[in-house]
mmCIF file of C-alpha atoms and ligand atoms in Angstrom:
data_model
loop_
_atom_site.group_PDB
_atom_site.id
_atom_site.type_symbol
_atom_site.label_atom_id
_atom_site.label_comp_id
_atom_site.label_asym_id
_atom_site.label_seq_id
_atom_site.Cartn_x
_atom_site.Cartn_y
_atom_site.Cartn_z
ATOM 1 C CA MET A 1 -37.910 25.789 41.859
ATOM 2 C CA SER A 2 -35.763 26.829 38.933
ATOM 3 C CA ARG A 3 -36.864 24.832 35.890
ATOM 4 C CA LYS A 4 -40.246 23.113 35.302
ATOM 5 C CA GLY A 5 -40.651 21.954 38.875
ATOM 6 C CA GLN A 6 -37.021 20.846 39.338
ATOM 7 C CA SER A 7 -35.429 22.143 42.516
ATOM 8 C CA THR A 8 -31.914 23.640 42.474
ATOM 9 C CA GLN A 9 -30.840 20.670 44.558
ATOM 10 C CA GLN A 10 -32.192 18.236 41.918
ATOM 11 C CA LEU A 11 -30.494 20.203 39.139
ATOM 12 C CA ASN A 12 -27.189 20.161 41.032
ATOM 13 C CA ASN A 13 -27.508 16.432 41.578
ATOM 14 C CA SER A 14 -28.141 15.768 37.901
ATOM 15 C CA THR A 15 -25.238 18.046 36.890
ATOM 16 C CA ILE A 16 -22.950 16.192 39.283
ATOM 17 C CA GLN A 17 -24.217 12.884 37.869
ATOM 18 C CA GLN A 18 -23.508 14.025 34.283
ATOM 19 C CA HIS A 19 -19.985 15.098 35.213
ATOM 20 C CA LYS A 20 -19.441 11.802 36.980
ATOM 21 C CA TRP A 21 -20.400 9.877 33.818
ATOM 22 C CA ALA A 22 -18.245 12.173 31.676
ATOM 23 C CA TYR A 23 -15.143 11.417 33.752
ATOM 24 C CA MET A 24 -15.886 7.820 34.603
ATOM 25 C CA SER A 25 -14.083 5.514 32.238
ATOM 26 C CA LEU A 26 -16.141 2.917 30.408
ATOM 27 C CA LYS A 27 -16.048 -0.481 32.107
ATOM 28 C CA ILE A 28 -15.338 -3.444 29.865
ATOM 29 C CA PHE A 29 -15.998 -7.055 30.798
ATOM 30 C CA LEU A 30 -12.753 -8.884 29.947
ATOM 31 C CA ASN A 31 -12.641 -12.687 30.343
ATOM 32 C CA ASP A 32 -14.159 -12.887 33.818
ATOM 33 C CA HIS A 33 -14.281 -9.413 35.336
ATOM 34 C CA LEU A 34 -14.808 -5.717 34.690
ATOM 35 C CA VAL A 35 -11.822 -3.502 33.890
ATOM 36 C CA ASP A 36 -11.410 0.151 32.911
ATOM 37 C CA LYS A 37 -11.423 0.833 29.172
ATOM 38 C CA ASN A 38 -7.701 1.738 29.295
ATOM 39 C CA ASP A 39 -6.848 -1.635 30.846
ATOM 40 C CA ALA A 40 -9.000 -3.626 28.419
ATOM 41 C CA THR A 41 -6.218 -4.941 26.184
ATOM 42 C CA VAL A 42 -5.591 -8.201 24.338
ATOM 43 C CA SER A 43 -2.350 -9.823 23.193
ATOM 44 C CA VAL A 44 -0.858 -9.162 19.736
ATOM 45 C CA PHE A 45 -0.649 -12.985 19.531
ATOM 46 C CA ASP A 46 -4.431 -13.299 19.812
ATOM 47 C CA HIS A 47 -5.697 -15.155 16.747
ATOM 48 C CA GLY A 48 -8.754 -12.916 16.690
ATOM 49 C CA LEU A 49 -6.345 -10.169 15.659
ATOM 50 C CA LEU A 50 -3.848 -12.249 13.645
ATOM 51 C CA TYR A 51 -6.427 -14.233 11.636
ATOM 52 C CA GLY A 52 -9.928 -12.900 12.356
ATOM 53 C CA ASP A 53 -10.456 -16.197 14.187
ATOM 54 C CA GLY A 54 -13.400 -15.559 16.468
ATOM 55 C CA VAL A 55 -17.111 -14.812 16.695
ATOM 56 C CA PHE A 56 -19.197 -11.860 17.825
ATOM 57 C CA GLU A 57 -22.663 -10.468 18.394
ATOM 58 C CA GLY A 58 -24.139 -6.976 18.272
ATOM 59 C CA ILE A 59 -26.992 -6.641 20.771
ATOM 60 C CA ARG A 60 -29.172 -3.723 21.782
ATOM 61 C CA SER A 61 -30.963 -2.643 24.922
ATOM 62 C CA TYR A 62 -33.999 -0.361 24.912
ATOM 63 C CA ASP A 63 -34.830 1.541 28.093
ATOM 64 C CA GLY A 64 -33.449 -1.217 30.314
ATOM 65 C CA LEU A 65 -34.689 -4.170 28.229
ATOM 66 C CA VAL A 66 -32.105 -6.230 26.346
ATOM 67 C CA PHE A 67 -33.789 -7.239 23.094
ATOM 68 C CA LYS A 68 -33.583 -10.921 22.025
ATOM 69 C CA LEU A 69 -30.619 -11.641 24.292
ATOM 70 C CA LYS A 70 -31.255 -15.401 24.255
ATOM 71 C CA GLU A 71 -31.397 -15.462 20.427
ATOM 72 C CA HIS A 72 -28.102 -13.541 20.175
ATOM 73 C CA LEU A 73 -26.396 -15.915 22.614
ATOM 74 C CA ASP A 74 -27.785 -18.936 20.743
ATOM 75 C CA ARG A 75 -26.387 -17.573 17.462
ATOM 76 C CA LEU A 76 -23.005 -16.860 19.112
ATOM 77 C CA PHE A 77 -22.793 -20.434 20.399
ATOM 78 C CA GLU A 78 -23.857 -21.848 17.010
ATOM 79 C CA SER A 79 -21.169 -19.863 15.142
ATOM 80 C CA ALA A 80 -18.587 -20.979 17.733
ATOM 81 C CA HIS A 81 -19.702 -24.613 17.458
ATOM 82 C CA THR A 82 -19.016 -24.725 13.716
ATOM 83 C CA LEU A 83 -15.606 -23.098 14.264
ATOM 84 C CA MET A 84 -14.924 -25.607 17.094
ATOM 85 C CA LEU A 85 -14.256 -22.631 19.335
ATOM 86 C CA GLU A 86 -15.048 -23.209 22.976
ATOM 87 C CA ILE A 87 -16.770 -20.252 24.609
ATOM 88 C CA PRO A 88 -15.183 -20.015 28.066
ATOM 89 C CA MET A 89 -18.468 -19.481 29.908
ATOM 90 C CA PRO A 90 -21.895 -21.142 29.860
ATOM 91 C CA LYS A 91 -24.829 -19.248 28.316
ATOM 92 C CA ASP A 92 -26.487 -18.290 31.606
ATOM 93 C CA ALA A 93 -23.229 -16.829 32.985
ATOM 94 C CA LEU A 94 -22.711 -14.929 29.747
ATOM 95 C CA GLU A 95 -26.221 -13.489 30.010
ATOM 96 C CA LYS A 96 -25.375 -12.293 33.533
ATOM 97 C CA ALA A 97 -22.080 -10.805 32.283
ATOM 98 C CA VAL A 98 -23.954 -8.766 29.636
ATOM 99 C CA ILE A 99 -26.341 -7.398 32.286
ATOM 100 C CA LEU A 100 -23.450 -6.691 34.685
ATOM 101 C CA THR A 101 -21.615 -4.703 31.977
ATOM 102 C CA LEU A 102 -24.705 -2.593 31.268
ATOM 103 C CA LYS A 103 -25.262 -1.939 34.977
ATOM 104 C CA ALA A 104 -21.626 -1.066 35.638
ATOM 105 C CA ASN A 105 -21.843 1.629 32.964
ATOM 106 C CA GLY A 106 -25.268 2.933 34.006
ATOM 107 C CA LEU A 107 -26.625 2.236 30.518
ATOM 108 C CA LYS A 108 -30.285 1.632 29.639
ATOM 109 C CA ASP A 109 -30.225 2.392 25.905
ATOM 110 C CA ALA A 110 -27.081 0.785 24.626
ATOM 111 C CA TYR A 111 -25.309 -1.137 21.917
ATOM 112 C CA ILE A 112 -23.527 -4.210 23.245
ATOM 113 C CA ARG A 113 -20.646 -5.876 21.435
ATOM 114 C CA LEU A 114 -19.871 -9.387 22.630
ATOM 115 C CA VAL A 115 -16.671 -10.892 21.195
ATOM 116 C CA VAL A 116 -15.020 -14.279 21.654
ATOM 117 C CA THR A 117 -11.661 -14.837 19.954
ATOM 118 C CA ARG A 118 -9.588 -18.021 19.657
ATOM 119 C CA GLY A 119 -7.144 -16.486 22.167
ATOM 120 C CA SER A 120 -3.344 -16.230 22.180
ATOM 121 C CA GLY A 121 -1.288 -18.733 20.226
ATOM 122 C CA ASP A 122 1.871 -18.678 18.144
ATOM 123 C CA LEU A 123 2.301 -17.096 14.716
ATOM 124 C CA GLY A 124 0.976 -20.168 12.884
ATOM 125 C CA LEU A 125 -2.758 -20.412 12.264
ATOM 126 C CA ASP A 126 -3.282 -23.746 14.058
ATOM 127 C CA PRO A 127 -6.073 -23.083 16.590
ATOM 128 C CA ARG A 128 -4.836 -25.966 18.768
ATOM 129 C CA LYS A 129 -1.982 -23.671 19.855
ATOM 130 C CA CYS A 130 -4.489 -21.287 21.439
ATOM 131 C CA LYS A 131 -5.174 -22.670 24.883
ATOM 132 C CA LYS A 132 -7.979 -20.360 25.998
ATOM 133 C CA ALA A 133 -10.461 -18.171 24.189
ATOM 134 C CA THR A 134 -10.529 -14.433 24.928
ATOM 135 C CA LEU A 135 -13.942 -12.990 25.775
ATOM 136 C CA PHE A 136 -14.935 -9.361 26.047
ATOM 137 C CA ILE A 137 -18.130 -7.342 26.286
ATOM 138 C CA ILE A 138 -18.319 -3.658 25.420
ATOM 139 C CA ALA A 139 -21.516 -1.749 26.218
ATOM 140 C CA ASP A 140 -21.653 1.812 25.008
ATOM 141 C CA LYS A 141 -24.146 4.523 24.137
ATOM 142 C CA ILE A 142 -25.964 3.654 20.949
ATOM 143 C CA ALA A 143 -24.745 5.724 17.989
ATOM 144 C CA LEU A 144 -28.057 6.333 16.232
ATOM 145 C CA TYR A 145 -28.210 6.500 12.446
ATOM 146 C CA PRO A 146 -29.047 9.973 11.039
ATOM 147 C CA ARG A 147 -32.817 10.761 11.013
ATOM 148 C CA ASP A 148 -32.592 11.373 7.261
ATOM 149 C CA TYR A 149 -32.008 7.667 6.735
ATOM 150 C CA TYR A 150 -35.461 6.887 8.090
ATOM 151 C CA GLU A 151 -37.339 9.926 6.799
ATOM 152 C CA LYS A 152 -35.924 10.136 3.285
ATOM 153 C CA GLY A 153 -34.692 6.565 2.795
ATOM 154 C CA LEU A 154 -31.377 5.197 1.559
ATOM 155 C CA LYS A 155 -29.777 5.177 -1.854
ATOM 156 C CA ILE A 156 -27.979 1.880 -2.282
ATOM 157 C CA ALA A 157 -26.241 -0.043 -5.072
ATOM 158 C CA THR A 158 -25.139 -3.528 -6.016
ATOM 159 C CA VAL A 159 -21.346 -3.886 -5.865
ATOM 160 C CA PRO A 160 -18.772 -6.037 -7.730
ATOM 161 C CA THR A 161 -17.635 -8.020 -4.660
ATOM 162 C CA VAL A 162 -19.804 -11.161 -4.370
ATOM 163 C CA ARG A 163 -20.996 -12.502 -1.011
ATOM 164 C CA ASN A 164 -18.823 -15.254 0.464
ATOM 165 C CA HIS A 165 -19.797 -18.667 -0.879
ATOM 166 C CA PRO A 166 -21.514 -20.664 1.898
ATOM 167 C CA GLU A 167 -19.093 -23.569 1.352
ATOM 168 C CA ALA A 168 -16.088 -21.229 1.673
ATOM 169 C CA LEU A 169 -17.047 -19.137 4.704
ATOM 170 C CA ASN A 170 -20.747 -19.431 5.423
ATOM 171 C CA PRO A 171 -22.308 -15.970 5.953
ATOM 172 C CA GLN A 172 -24.529 -17.626 8.588
ATOM 173 C CA LEU A 173 -21.470 -17.592 10.858
ATOM 174 C CA LYS A 174 -21.026 -14.255 12.566
ATOM 175 C CA THR A 175 -17.233 -14.303 12.620
ATOM 176 C CA LEU A 176 -14.575 -11.638 13.099
ATOM 177 C CA ASN A 177 -13.683 -12.078 9.424
ATOM 178 C CA TYR A 178 -15.747 -9.238 7.907
ATOM 179 C CA LEU A 179 -13.512 -8.357 4.949
ATOM 180 C CA ASN A 180 -16.118 -9.513 2.416
ATOM 181 C CA ASN A 181 -18.513 -6.941 3.897
ATOM 182 C CA ILE A 182 -15.814 -4.267 4.282
ATOM 183 C CA LEU A 183 -14.789 -4.531 0.602
ATOM 184 C CA ALA A 184 -18.454 -4.125 -0.364
ATOM 185 C CA LYS A 185 -18.794 -1.100 1.949
ATOM 186 C CA ILE A 186 -15.735 0.526 0.309
ATOM 187 C CA GLU A 187 -17.280 -0.055 -3.122
ATOM 188 C CA ALA A 188 -20.587 1.511 -2.003
ATOM 189 C CA THR A 189 -18.744 4.549 -0.637
ATOM 190 C CA ASN A 190 -16.726 4.855 -3.871
ATOM 191 C CA ALA A 191 -20.006 4.754 -5.823
ATOM 192 C CA GLY A 192 -21.384 7.587 -3.665
ATOM 193 C CA VAL A 193 -24.257 5.583 -2.128
ATOM 194 C CA ASP A 194 -25.214 4.780 1.453
ATOM 195 C CA GLU A 195 -25.013 0.989 1.423
ATOM 196 C CA ALA A 196 -24.065 -2.000 -0.744
ATOM 197 C CA ILE A 197 -26.162 -4.946 -1.916
ATOM 198 C CA LEU A 198 -24.066 -8.079 -2.294
ATOM 199 C CA LEU A 199 -25.106 -10.682 -4.860
ATOM 200 C CA ASN A 200 -23.946 -14.281 -4.633
ATOM 201 C CA ALA A 201 -21.896 -16.019 -7.342
ATOM 202 C CA GLN A 202 -25.156 -16.915 -9.170
ATOM 203 C CA GLY A 203 -26.295 -13.282 -9.239
ATOM 204 C CA HIS A 204 -28.961 -13.703 -6.563
ATOM 205 C CA VAL A 205 -29.549 -10.972 -4.015
ATOM 206 C CA THR A 206 -28.136 -11.858 -0.584
ATOM 207 C CA GLU A 207 -27.930 -8.940 1.877
ATOM 208 C CA CYS A 208 -26.168 -5.663 2.651
ATOM 209 C CA THR A 209 -22.895 -5.216 4.564
ATOM 210 C CA GLY A 210 -24.541 -5.275 8.001
ATOM 211 C CA GLU A 211 -28.261 -5.617 7.276
ATOM 212 C CA ASN A 212 -30.715 -8.080 5.719
ATOM 213 C CA ILE A 213 -32.894 -6.997 2.797
ATOM 214 C CA PHE A 214 -36.670 -7.263 2.189
ATOM 215 C CA TYR A 215 -39.003 -6.201 -0.616
ATOM 216 C CA VAL A 216 -42.748 -5.633 -0.643
ATOM 217 C CA ASP A 217 -44.858 -6.482 -3.687
ATOM 218 C CA GLY A 218 -48.561 -5.911 -3.029
ATOM 219 C CA LYS A 219 -49.314 -8.037 0.043
ATOM 220 C CA LYS A 220 -46.116 -10.064 -0.386
ATOM 221 C CA LEU A 221 -43.136 -9.552 1.919
ATOM 222 C CA VAL A 222 -40.046 -11.328 0.559
ATOM 223 C CA THR A 223 -36.506 -11.877 1.862
ATOM 224 C CA PRO A 224 -33.767 -14.271 0.634
ATOM 225 C CA PRO A 225 -33.397 -17.707 2.286
ATOM 226 C CA PRO A 226 -30.257 -18.338 4.394
ATOM 227 C CA TYR A 227 -28.742 -20.780 1.855
ATOM 228 C CA VAL A 228 -28.133 -18.029 -0.751
ATOM 229 C CA GLY A 229 -25.506 -16.627 1.652
ATOM 230 C CA ILE A 230 -26.825 -14.374 4.411
ATOM 231 C CA LEU A 231 -26.603 -13.920 8.128
ATOM 232 C CA LYS A 232 -29.902 -15.088 9.599
ATOM 233 C CA GLY A 233 -30.662 -11.747 11.212
ATOM 234 C CA ILE A 234 -32.509 -11.570 14.494
ATOM 235 C CA THR A 235 -34.258 -8.367 13.384
ATOM 236 C CA ARG A 236 -35.141 -10.209 10.139
ATOM 237 C CA ASP A 237 -36.853 -12.967 12.163
ATOM 238 C CA THR A 238 -38.838 -10.406 14.177
ATOM 239 C CA VAL A 239 -39.881 -8.506 11.030
ATOM 240 C CA MET A 240 -41.027 -11.738 9.347
ATOM 241 C CA ARG A 241 -43.161 -12.479 12.409
ATOM 242 C CA LEU A 242 -44.586 -8.939 12.496
ATOM 243 C CA GLY A 243 -45.315 -9.104 8.757
ATOM 244 C CA ALA A 244 -47.268 -12.335 9.181
ATOM 245 C CA GLU A 245 -49.167 -10.862 12.163
ATOM 246 C CA ALA A 246 -50.087 -7.865 9.980
ATOM 247 C CA GLY A 247 -51.621 -10.211 7.391
ATOM 248 C CA LEU A 248 -48.809 -10.066 4.826
ATOM 249 C CA ASP A 249 -47.847 -13.107 2.806
ATOM 250 C CA VAL A 250 -44.257 -13.578 4.084
ATOM 251 C CA SER A 251 -41.819 -15.798 2.172
ATOM 252 C CA GLU A 252 -38.129 -16.609 1.752
ATOM 253 C CA GLU A 253 -37.382 -16.596 -1.977
ATOM 254 C CA VAL A 254 -34.380 -16.566 -4.277
ATOM 255 C CA PHE A 255 -34.560 -13.374 -6.359
ATOM 256 C CA THR A 256 -32.569 -11.030 -8.560
ATOM 257 C CA ARG A 257 -31.981 -7.269 -8.806
ATOM 258 C CA HIS A 258 -34.947 -6.985 -11.191
ATOM 259 C CA ASP A 259 -37.326 -7.997 -8.365
ATOM 260 C CA LEU A 260 -35.927 -5.171 -6.237
ATOM 261 C CA TYR A 261 -36.083 -2.559 -9.019
ATOM 262 C CA THR A 262 -39.768 -3.358 -9.646
ATOM 263 C CA ALA A 263 -40.862 -3.770 -6.006
ATOM 264 C CA ASP A 264 -43.351 -1.436 -4.309
ATOM 265 C CA GLU A 265 -41.055 -1.023 -1.299
ATOM 266 C CA VAL A 266 -37.591 -2.143 -0.184
ATOM 267 C CA PHE A 267 -36.125 -1.938 3.317
ATOM 268 C CA LEU A 268 -33.160 -3.209 5.335
ATOM 269 C CA THR A 269 -33.121 -4.701 8.838
ATOM 270 C CA GLY A 270 -30.457 -5.018 11.532
ATOM 271 C CA THR A 271 -29.882 -4.592 15.254
ATOM 272 C CA ALA A 272 -28.208 -1.189 14.918
ATOM 273 C CA ALA A 273 -30.214 0.128 11.943
ATOM 274 C CA GLU A 274 -33.575 -1.453 12.959
ATOM 275 C CA ILE A 275 -35.755 -0.974 9.818
ATOM 276 C CA VAL A 276 -34.465 1.469 7.177
ATOM 277 C CA PRO A 277 -36.381 2.318 3.977
ATOM 278 C CA VAL A 278 -34.576 2.158 0.629
ATOM 279 C CA VAL A 279 -35.729 4.584 -2.081
ATOM 280 C CA ARG A 280 -33.163 4.126 -4.857
ATOM 281 C CA ILE A 281 -31.202 1.076 -6.041
ATOM 282 C CA ASP A 282 -28.580 1.323 -8.818
ATOM 283 C CA ASN A 283 -30.160 4.698 -9.655
ATOM 284 C CA ARG A 284 -33.640 3.189 -10.189
ATOM 285 C CA MET A 285 -36.401 4.744 -8.106
ATOM 286 C CA ILE A 286 -38.161 2.209 -5.873
ATOM 287 C CA GLY A 287 -41.957 2.522 -5.701
ATOM 288 C CA SER A 288 -42.939 6.156 -5.140
ATOM 289 C CA GLY A 289 -39.360 7.134 -4.244
ATOM 290 C CA LYS A 290 -40.435 7.665 -0.624
ATOM 291 C CA PRO A 291 -40.451 5.318 2.399
ATOM 292 C CA GLY A 292 -43.418 2.963 1.832
ATOM 293 C CA LYS A 293 -46.557 2.504 3.938
ATOM 294 C CA ILE A 294 -45.809 -1.113 4.840
ATOM 295 C CA THR A 295 -42.208 -0.261 5.775
ATOM 296 C CA LEU A 296 -43.467 2.483 8.102
ATOM 297 C CA ALA A 297 -46.175 0.257 9.626
ATOM 298 C CA LEU A 298 -43.607 -2.486 10.299
ATOM 299 C CA THR A 299 -41.285 0.106 11.863
ATOM 300 C CA ARG A 300 -44.037 1.194 14.280
ATOM 301 C CA ALA A 301 -44.808 -2.435 15.148
ATOM 302 C CA PHE A 302 -41.092 -3.111 15.667
ATOM 303 C CA HIS A 303 -40.714 -0.175 18.083
ATOM 304 C CA LYS A 304 -43.704 -1.475 20.051
ATOM 305 C CA VAL A 305 -42.043 -4.878 20.407
ATOM 306 C CA THR A 306 -38.645 -3.482 21.479
ATOM 307 C CA SER A 307 -40.325 -1.342 24.136
ATOM 308 C CA LYS A 308 -42.032 -4.419 25.669
ATOM 309 C CA GLU A 309 -39.930 -7.530 25.047
ATOM 310 C CA GLY A 310 -36.505 -8.321 26.462
ATOM 311 C CA VAL A 311 -34.396 -9.277 29.469
ATOM 312 C CA ARG A 312 -34.660 -6.581 32.126
ATOM 313 C CA ILE A 313 -31.482 -5.015 33.531
ATOM 314 C CA ARG A 314 -31.798 -5.256 37.315
HETATM 315 N N1 LIG B 401 -26.285 -9.253 7.875
HETATM 316 C C1 LIG B 401 -25.040 -8.991 8.321
HETATM 317 C C2 LIG B 401 -23.888 -9.267 7.426
HETATM 318 C C3 LIG B 401 -24.848 -8.467 9.608
HETATM 319 O O1 LIG B 401 -23.619 -8.222 10.059
HETATM 320 C C4 LIG B 401 -25.970 -8.199 10.419
HETATM 321 C C5 LIG B 401 -25.792 -7.676 11.820
HETATM 322 N N2 LIG B 401 -25.224 -6.417 11.873
HETATM 323 C C6 LIG B 401 -27.250 -8.455 9.896
HETATM 324 C C7 LIG B 401 -27.364 -9.000 8.627
HETATM 325 C C8 LIG B 401 -28.488 -8.190 10.715
HETATM 326 O O2 LIG B 401 -28.578 -9.110 11.768
HETATM 327 P P1 LIG B 401 -29.301 -8.763 13.138
HETATM 328 O O3 LIG B 401 -30.685 -8.384 12.795
HETATM 329 O O4 LIG B 401 -29.216 -10.025 13.919
HETATM 330 O O5 LIG B 401 -28.544 -7.627 13.753
#
């Protein structure tokens, strides 16, 4: 025995395994089968690339459990329906393809990116010229946010770019057209903060570039309603449920920056970020200036749920 009860043979096996993963190329699910990362290419005539014409989802698996897979697929199909984009595979086959991609890469804790584009067409924007959608699934190791984000909290700021108007490009659609969010992210970076809050054209708070926003005021837990211009986050839904279960008075309300500045606690939610405390907004300290008690309690409850609920990879 060489290390804490591990035999040399076991150590050698695990070293070999690690080397195998290091050299094995990532497998990508492309249209209907797995290919090596280097062979996972799409046409320069794909309208996903030429026009941002397509939809996507970001999904996460925790120790072999894919969290809210059905909800992510439902949202993907809903976005595609509004864009009149036909997803080239039924939902149950797509669910199997996600699991297959995770298994092929030996991943248990992963971030999964599922993308469906309009497919190849000509140089005009008419989607009727694109005969078949392109579908791909990338599953990779999850790039965790720095621990500081969760322990110290984020400094964020409102930015000049307003959230897309719902009657122009509804933020409820998770499309490949993310320039509204990218412009806001650039403005946040230029302002030296971690994240941007986008307001809508009426000055109401909507969301951040890749996360929904919540505030806590006493026993009240508040987040904006979808019609102000947000993506209806799947983490947001879970946090609203957990808040209600914890006895909080949960509501969707239209609010302004003032409500955030004067809140007891503010936090953001998203698949990649999970629940992140916010301690400063536009240079105003929020609450005590430290991650709040309710934010931390919801985070613990959220981790409990992700360790139990989900579609098992088998
Ligand atoms: N808003 C935007 C703009 C997003 O892109 C995302 C997803 N990254 C979210 C909110 C959070 O949604 P979810 O909890 O479903 O990941």
